[in-house]
Tab-separated table of C-alpha atoms in Angstrom:
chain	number	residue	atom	x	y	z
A	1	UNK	CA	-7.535	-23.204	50.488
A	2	UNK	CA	-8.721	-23.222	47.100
A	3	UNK	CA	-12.027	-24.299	46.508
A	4	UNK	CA	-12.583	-24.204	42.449
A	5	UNK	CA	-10.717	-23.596	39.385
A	6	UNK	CA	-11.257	-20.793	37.108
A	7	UNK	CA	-12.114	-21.895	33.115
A	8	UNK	CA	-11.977	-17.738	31.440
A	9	UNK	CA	-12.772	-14.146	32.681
A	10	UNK	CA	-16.481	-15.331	32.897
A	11	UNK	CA	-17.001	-19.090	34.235
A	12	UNK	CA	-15.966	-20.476	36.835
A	13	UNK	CA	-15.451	-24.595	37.336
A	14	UNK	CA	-15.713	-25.650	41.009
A	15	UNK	CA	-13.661	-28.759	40.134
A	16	UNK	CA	-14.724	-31.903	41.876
A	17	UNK	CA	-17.690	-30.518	43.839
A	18	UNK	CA	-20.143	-31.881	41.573
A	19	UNK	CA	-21.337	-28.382	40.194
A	20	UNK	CA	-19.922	-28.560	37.127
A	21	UNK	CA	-19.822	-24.856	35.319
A	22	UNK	CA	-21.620	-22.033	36.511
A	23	UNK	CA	-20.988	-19.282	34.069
A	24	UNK	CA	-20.941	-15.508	35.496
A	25	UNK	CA	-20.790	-13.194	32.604
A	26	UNK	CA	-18.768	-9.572	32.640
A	27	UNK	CA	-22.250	-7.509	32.614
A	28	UNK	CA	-23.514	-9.750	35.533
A	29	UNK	CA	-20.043	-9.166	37.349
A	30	UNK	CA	-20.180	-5.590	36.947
A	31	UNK	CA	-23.879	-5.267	37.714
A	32	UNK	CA	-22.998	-6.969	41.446
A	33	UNK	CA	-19.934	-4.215	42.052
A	34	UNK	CA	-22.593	-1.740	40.981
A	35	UNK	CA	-24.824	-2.983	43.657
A	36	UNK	CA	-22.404	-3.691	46.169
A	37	UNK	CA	-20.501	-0.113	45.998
A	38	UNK	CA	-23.511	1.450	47.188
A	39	UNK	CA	-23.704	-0.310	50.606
A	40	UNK	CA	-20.704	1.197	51.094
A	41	UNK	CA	-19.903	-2.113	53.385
A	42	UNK	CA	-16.021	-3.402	52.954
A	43	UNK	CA	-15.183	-7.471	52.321
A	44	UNK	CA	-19.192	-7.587	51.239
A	45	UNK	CA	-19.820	-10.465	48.249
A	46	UNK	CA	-22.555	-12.182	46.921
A	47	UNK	CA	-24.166	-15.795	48.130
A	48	UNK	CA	-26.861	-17.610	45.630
A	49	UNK	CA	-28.272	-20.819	47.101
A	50	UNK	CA	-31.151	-22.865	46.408
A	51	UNK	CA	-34.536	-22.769	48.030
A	52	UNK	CA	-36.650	-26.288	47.637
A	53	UNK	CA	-33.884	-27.997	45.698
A	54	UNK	CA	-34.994	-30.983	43.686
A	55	UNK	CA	-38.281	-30.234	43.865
A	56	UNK	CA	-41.186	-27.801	41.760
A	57	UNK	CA	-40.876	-25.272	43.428
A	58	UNK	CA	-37.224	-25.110	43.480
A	59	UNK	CA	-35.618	-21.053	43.408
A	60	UNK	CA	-32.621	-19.542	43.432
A	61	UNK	CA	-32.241	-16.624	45.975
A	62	UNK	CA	-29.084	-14.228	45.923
A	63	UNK	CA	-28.367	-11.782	49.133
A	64	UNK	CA	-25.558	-9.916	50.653
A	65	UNK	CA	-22.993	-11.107	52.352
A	66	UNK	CA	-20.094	-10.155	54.601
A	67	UNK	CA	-17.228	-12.345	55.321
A	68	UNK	CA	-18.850	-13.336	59.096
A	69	UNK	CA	-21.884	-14.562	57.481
A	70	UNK	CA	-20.474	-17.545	55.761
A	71	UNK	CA	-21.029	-21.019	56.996
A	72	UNK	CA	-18.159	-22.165	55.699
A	73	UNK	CA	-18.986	-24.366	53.222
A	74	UNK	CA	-19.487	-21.987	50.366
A	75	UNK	CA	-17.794	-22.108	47.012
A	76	UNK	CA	-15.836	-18.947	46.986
A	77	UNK	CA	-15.738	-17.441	43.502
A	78	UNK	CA	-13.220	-14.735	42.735
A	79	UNK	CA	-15.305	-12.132	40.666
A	80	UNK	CA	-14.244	-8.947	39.355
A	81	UNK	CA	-13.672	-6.657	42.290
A	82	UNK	CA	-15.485	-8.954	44.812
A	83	UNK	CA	-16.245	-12.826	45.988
A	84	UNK	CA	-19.115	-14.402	44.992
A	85	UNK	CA	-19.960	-17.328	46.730
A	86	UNK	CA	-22.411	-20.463	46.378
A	87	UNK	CA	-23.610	-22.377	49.034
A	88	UNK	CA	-22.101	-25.415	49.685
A	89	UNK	CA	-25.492	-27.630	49.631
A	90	UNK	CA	-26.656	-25.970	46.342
A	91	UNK	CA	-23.949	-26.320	44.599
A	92	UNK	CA	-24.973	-29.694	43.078
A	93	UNK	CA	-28.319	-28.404	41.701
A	94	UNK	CA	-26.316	-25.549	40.070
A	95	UNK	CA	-24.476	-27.857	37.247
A	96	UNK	CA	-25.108	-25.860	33.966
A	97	UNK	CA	-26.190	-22.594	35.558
A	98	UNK	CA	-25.602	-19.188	34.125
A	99	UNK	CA	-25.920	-15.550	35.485
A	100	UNK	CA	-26.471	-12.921	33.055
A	101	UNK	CA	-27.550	-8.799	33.073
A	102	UNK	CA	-29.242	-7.449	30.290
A	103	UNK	CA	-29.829	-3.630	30.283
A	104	UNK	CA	-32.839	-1.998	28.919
A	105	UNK	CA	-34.295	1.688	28.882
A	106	UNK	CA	-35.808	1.212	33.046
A	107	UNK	CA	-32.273	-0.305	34.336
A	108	UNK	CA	-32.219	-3.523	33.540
A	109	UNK	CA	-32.757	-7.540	34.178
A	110	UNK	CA	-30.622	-10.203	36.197
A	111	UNK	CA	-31.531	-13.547	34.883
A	112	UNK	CA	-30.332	-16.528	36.677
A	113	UNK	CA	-30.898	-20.185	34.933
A	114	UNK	CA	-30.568	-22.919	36.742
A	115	UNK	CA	-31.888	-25.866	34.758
A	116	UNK	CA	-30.974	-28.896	37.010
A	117	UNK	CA	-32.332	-27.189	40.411
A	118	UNK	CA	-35.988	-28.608	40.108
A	119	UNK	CA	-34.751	-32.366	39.752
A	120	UNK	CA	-35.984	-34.656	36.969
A	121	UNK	CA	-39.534	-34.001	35.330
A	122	UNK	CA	-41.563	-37.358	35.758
A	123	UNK	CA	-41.606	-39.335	32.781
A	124	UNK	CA	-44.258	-41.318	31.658
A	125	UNK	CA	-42.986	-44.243	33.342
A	126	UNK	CA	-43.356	-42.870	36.640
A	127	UNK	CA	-46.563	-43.416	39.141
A	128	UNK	CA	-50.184	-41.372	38.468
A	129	UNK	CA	-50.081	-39.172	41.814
A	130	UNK	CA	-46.402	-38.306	41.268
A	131	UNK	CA	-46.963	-36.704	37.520
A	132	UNK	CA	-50.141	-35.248	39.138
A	133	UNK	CA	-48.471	-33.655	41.825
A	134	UNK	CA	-45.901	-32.802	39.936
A	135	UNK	CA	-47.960	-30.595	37.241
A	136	UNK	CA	-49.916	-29.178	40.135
A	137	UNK	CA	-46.507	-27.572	41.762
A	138	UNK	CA	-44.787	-26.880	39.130
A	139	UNK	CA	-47.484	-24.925	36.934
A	140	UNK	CA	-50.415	-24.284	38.415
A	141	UNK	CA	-49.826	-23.574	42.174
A	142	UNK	CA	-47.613	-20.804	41.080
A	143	UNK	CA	-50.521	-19.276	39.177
A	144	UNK	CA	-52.847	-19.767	41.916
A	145	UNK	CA	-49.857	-18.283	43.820
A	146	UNK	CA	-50.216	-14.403	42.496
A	147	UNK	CA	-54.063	-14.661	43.808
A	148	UNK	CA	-53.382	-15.987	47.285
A	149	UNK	CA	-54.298	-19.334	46.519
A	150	UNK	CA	-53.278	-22.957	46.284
A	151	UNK	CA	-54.612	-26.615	45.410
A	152	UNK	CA	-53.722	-29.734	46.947
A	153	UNK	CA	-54.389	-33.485	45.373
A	154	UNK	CA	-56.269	-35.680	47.747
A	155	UNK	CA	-56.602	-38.666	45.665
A	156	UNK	CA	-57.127	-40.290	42.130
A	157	UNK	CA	-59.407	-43.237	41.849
A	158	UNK	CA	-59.436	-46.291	39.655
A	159	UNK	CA	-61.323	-44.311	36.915
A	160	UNK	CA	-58.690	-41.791	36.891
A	161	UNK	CA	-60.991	-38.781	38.587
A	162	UNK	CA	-58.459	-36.682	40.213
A	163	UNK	CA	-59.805	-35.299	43.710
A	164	UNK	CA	-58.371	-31.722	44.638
A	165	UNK	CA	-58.721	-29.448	47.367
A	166	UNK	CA	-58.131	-25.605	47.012
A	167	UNK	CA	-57.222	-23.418	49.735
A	168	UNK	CA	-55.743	-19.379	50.554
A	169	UNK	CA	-57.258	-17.195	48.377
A	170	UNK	CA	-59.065	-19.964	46.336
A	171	UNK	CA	-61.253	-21.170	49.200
A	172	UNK	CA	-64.553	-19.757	49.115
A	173	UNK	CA	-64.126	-17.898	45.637
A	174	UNK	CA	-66.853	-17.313	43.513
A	175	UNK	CA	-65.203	-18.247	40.670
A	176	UNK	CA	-63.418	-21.288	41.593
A	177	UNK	CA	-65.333	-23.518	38.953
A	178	UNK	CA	-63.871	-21.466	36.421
A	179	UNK	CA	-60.439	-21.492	37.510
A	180	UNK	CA	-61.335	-25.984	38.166
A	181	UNK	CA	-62.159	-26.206	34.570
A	182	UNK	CA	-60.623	-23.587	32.038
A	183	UNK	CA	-56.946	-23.358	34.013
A	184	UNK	CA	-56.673	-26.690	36.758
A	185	UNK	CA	-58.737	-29.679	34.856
A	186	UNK	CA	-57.364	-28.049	31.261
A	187	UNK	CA	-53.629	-28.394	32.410
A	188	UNK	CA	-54.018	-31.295	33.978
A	189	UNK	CA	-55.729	-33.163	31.229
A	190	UNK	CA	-53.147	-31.999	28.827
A	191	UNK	CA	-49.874	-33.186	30.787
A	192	UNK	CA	-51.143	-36.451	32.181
A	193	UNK	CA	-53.535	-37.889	29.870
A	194	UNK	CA	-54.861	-40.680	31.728
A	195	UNK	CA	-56.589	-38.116	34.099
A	196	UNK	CA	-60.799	-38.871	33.255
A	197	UNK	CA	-62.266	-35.704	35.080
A	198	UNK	CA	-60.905	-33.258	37.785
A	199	UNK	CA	-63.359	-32.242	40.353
A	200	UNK	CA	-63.349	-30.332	43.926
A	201	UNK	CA	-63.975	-31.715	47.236
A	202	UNK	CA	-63.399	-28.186	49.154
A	203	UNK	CA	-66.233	-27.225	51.322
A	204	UNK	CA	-65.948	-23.543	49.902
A	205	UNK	CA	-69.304	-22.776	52.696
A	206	UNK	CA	-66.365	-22.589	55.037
A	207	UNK	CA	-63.902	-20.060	52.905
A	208	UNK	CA	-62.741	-16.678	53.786
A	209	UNK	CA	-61.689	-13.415	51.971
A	210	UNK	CA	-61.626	-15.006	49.069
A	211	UNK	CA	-59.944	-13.435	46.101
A	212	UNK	CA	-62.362	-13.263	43.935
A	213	UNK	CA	-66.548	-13.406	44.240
A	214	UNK	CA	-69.642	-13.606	42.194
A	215	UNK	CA	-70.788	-10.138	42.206
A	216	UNK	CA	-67.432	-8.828	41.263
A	217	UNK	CA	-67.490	-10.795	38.190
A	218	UNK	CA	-64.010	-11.323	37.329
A	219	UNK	CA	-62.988	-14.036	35.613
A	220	UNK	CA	-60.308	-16.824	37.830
A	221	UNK	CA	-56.903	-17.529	37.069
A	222	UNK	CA	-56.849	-20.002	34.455
């Protein structure tokens, strides 16, 4: 059964799934057979599917794959020595998406981009909490992210005061006012501007192991 139709050596249309193009390009093909000649594993492709789809913290995740792990619903892409195959349920978010390896002096870089798997960006005619929430997963949680932390909204009042409460790596930490007002309030301020003030309700008495503290005196993610 054939599942797409190809469109040149490099892209790949899967016809009426919905997916549109997703372009594979020769150095991207090539760099796979590199990687999958070394497993040494016969009838082993490549699956990409999307983690989170429509949402901020949408990803894209490739892995191995032998023939017995498929589901069944994947989009089977005939590559250059090997199948490459997309999972059925991401295919929709992968409209427009593009695989490409660029080499450098260490090796080199696989960059996958995937502009439709986050959903729409809130416009300005969507709802307060939604642009809110919005900014705070798609910018500044994964910041917090690479120190262990997170933030959370709690609520907005009719003044506009936005209400957060941090947590991980964030709860407890010395320097959480810096990271409130020179990276959270900052950001938050800037993207929806009918935000008054940004303050924290976390009872950081109760925090442990925090990332950060006053007497190392490092300055917060910001």
């Amino acid at each position: 059964m054939v599942l797409f139709r190809r469109r040149g050596p490099a892209g790949i249309d899967m016809g009426g799934s919905g997916a549109g193009m997703i372009d594979i390009s020769e150095r991207a093909q090539q760099h796979f057979l590199r990687l999958l000649s070394q497993q040494g594993i016969e009838g082993l492709g490549i699956r990409l599917r999307v983690t989170s789809p429509g949402t901020p913290a949408a990803n894209c995740e490739l892995e191995f794959c032998e023939p017995i792990d498929l589901a069944g619903g994947e989009w089977t892409i005939e590559c250059a020595g090997f199948d490459f195959h997309v999972d059925g349920e991401s295919a929709s978010w992968l409209d427009g998406a593009s695989i490409d390896f660029e080499p450098n002096a260490t090796g080199g870089q696989l960059n996958i981009r995937a502009p439709k798997i986050k959903g729409d960006i809130p416009g300005a005619e969507a709802g307060l909490i939604e642009r809110v929430r919005y900014v705070l997963e798609a910018e500044i949680n994964p910041k917090l992210a690479s120190h262990g932390g997170r933030v959370s909204l709690l609520e907005i009042d009719a003044n506009g005061v936005v209400l957060l409460q941090f947590g991980g790596g964030c709860h407890g930490c010395g320097m959480v006012d810096v990271t409130l007002k020179q990276g959270v309030e900052k950001t938050l301020r800037e993207r929806v501007p009918e935000i008054t003030a940004v303050r924290d309700a976390t009872d950081h008495a109760g925090g442990e192991k925090p990332y950060y503290s006053k007497a190392e005196g490092k300055s917060a993610i910001a």
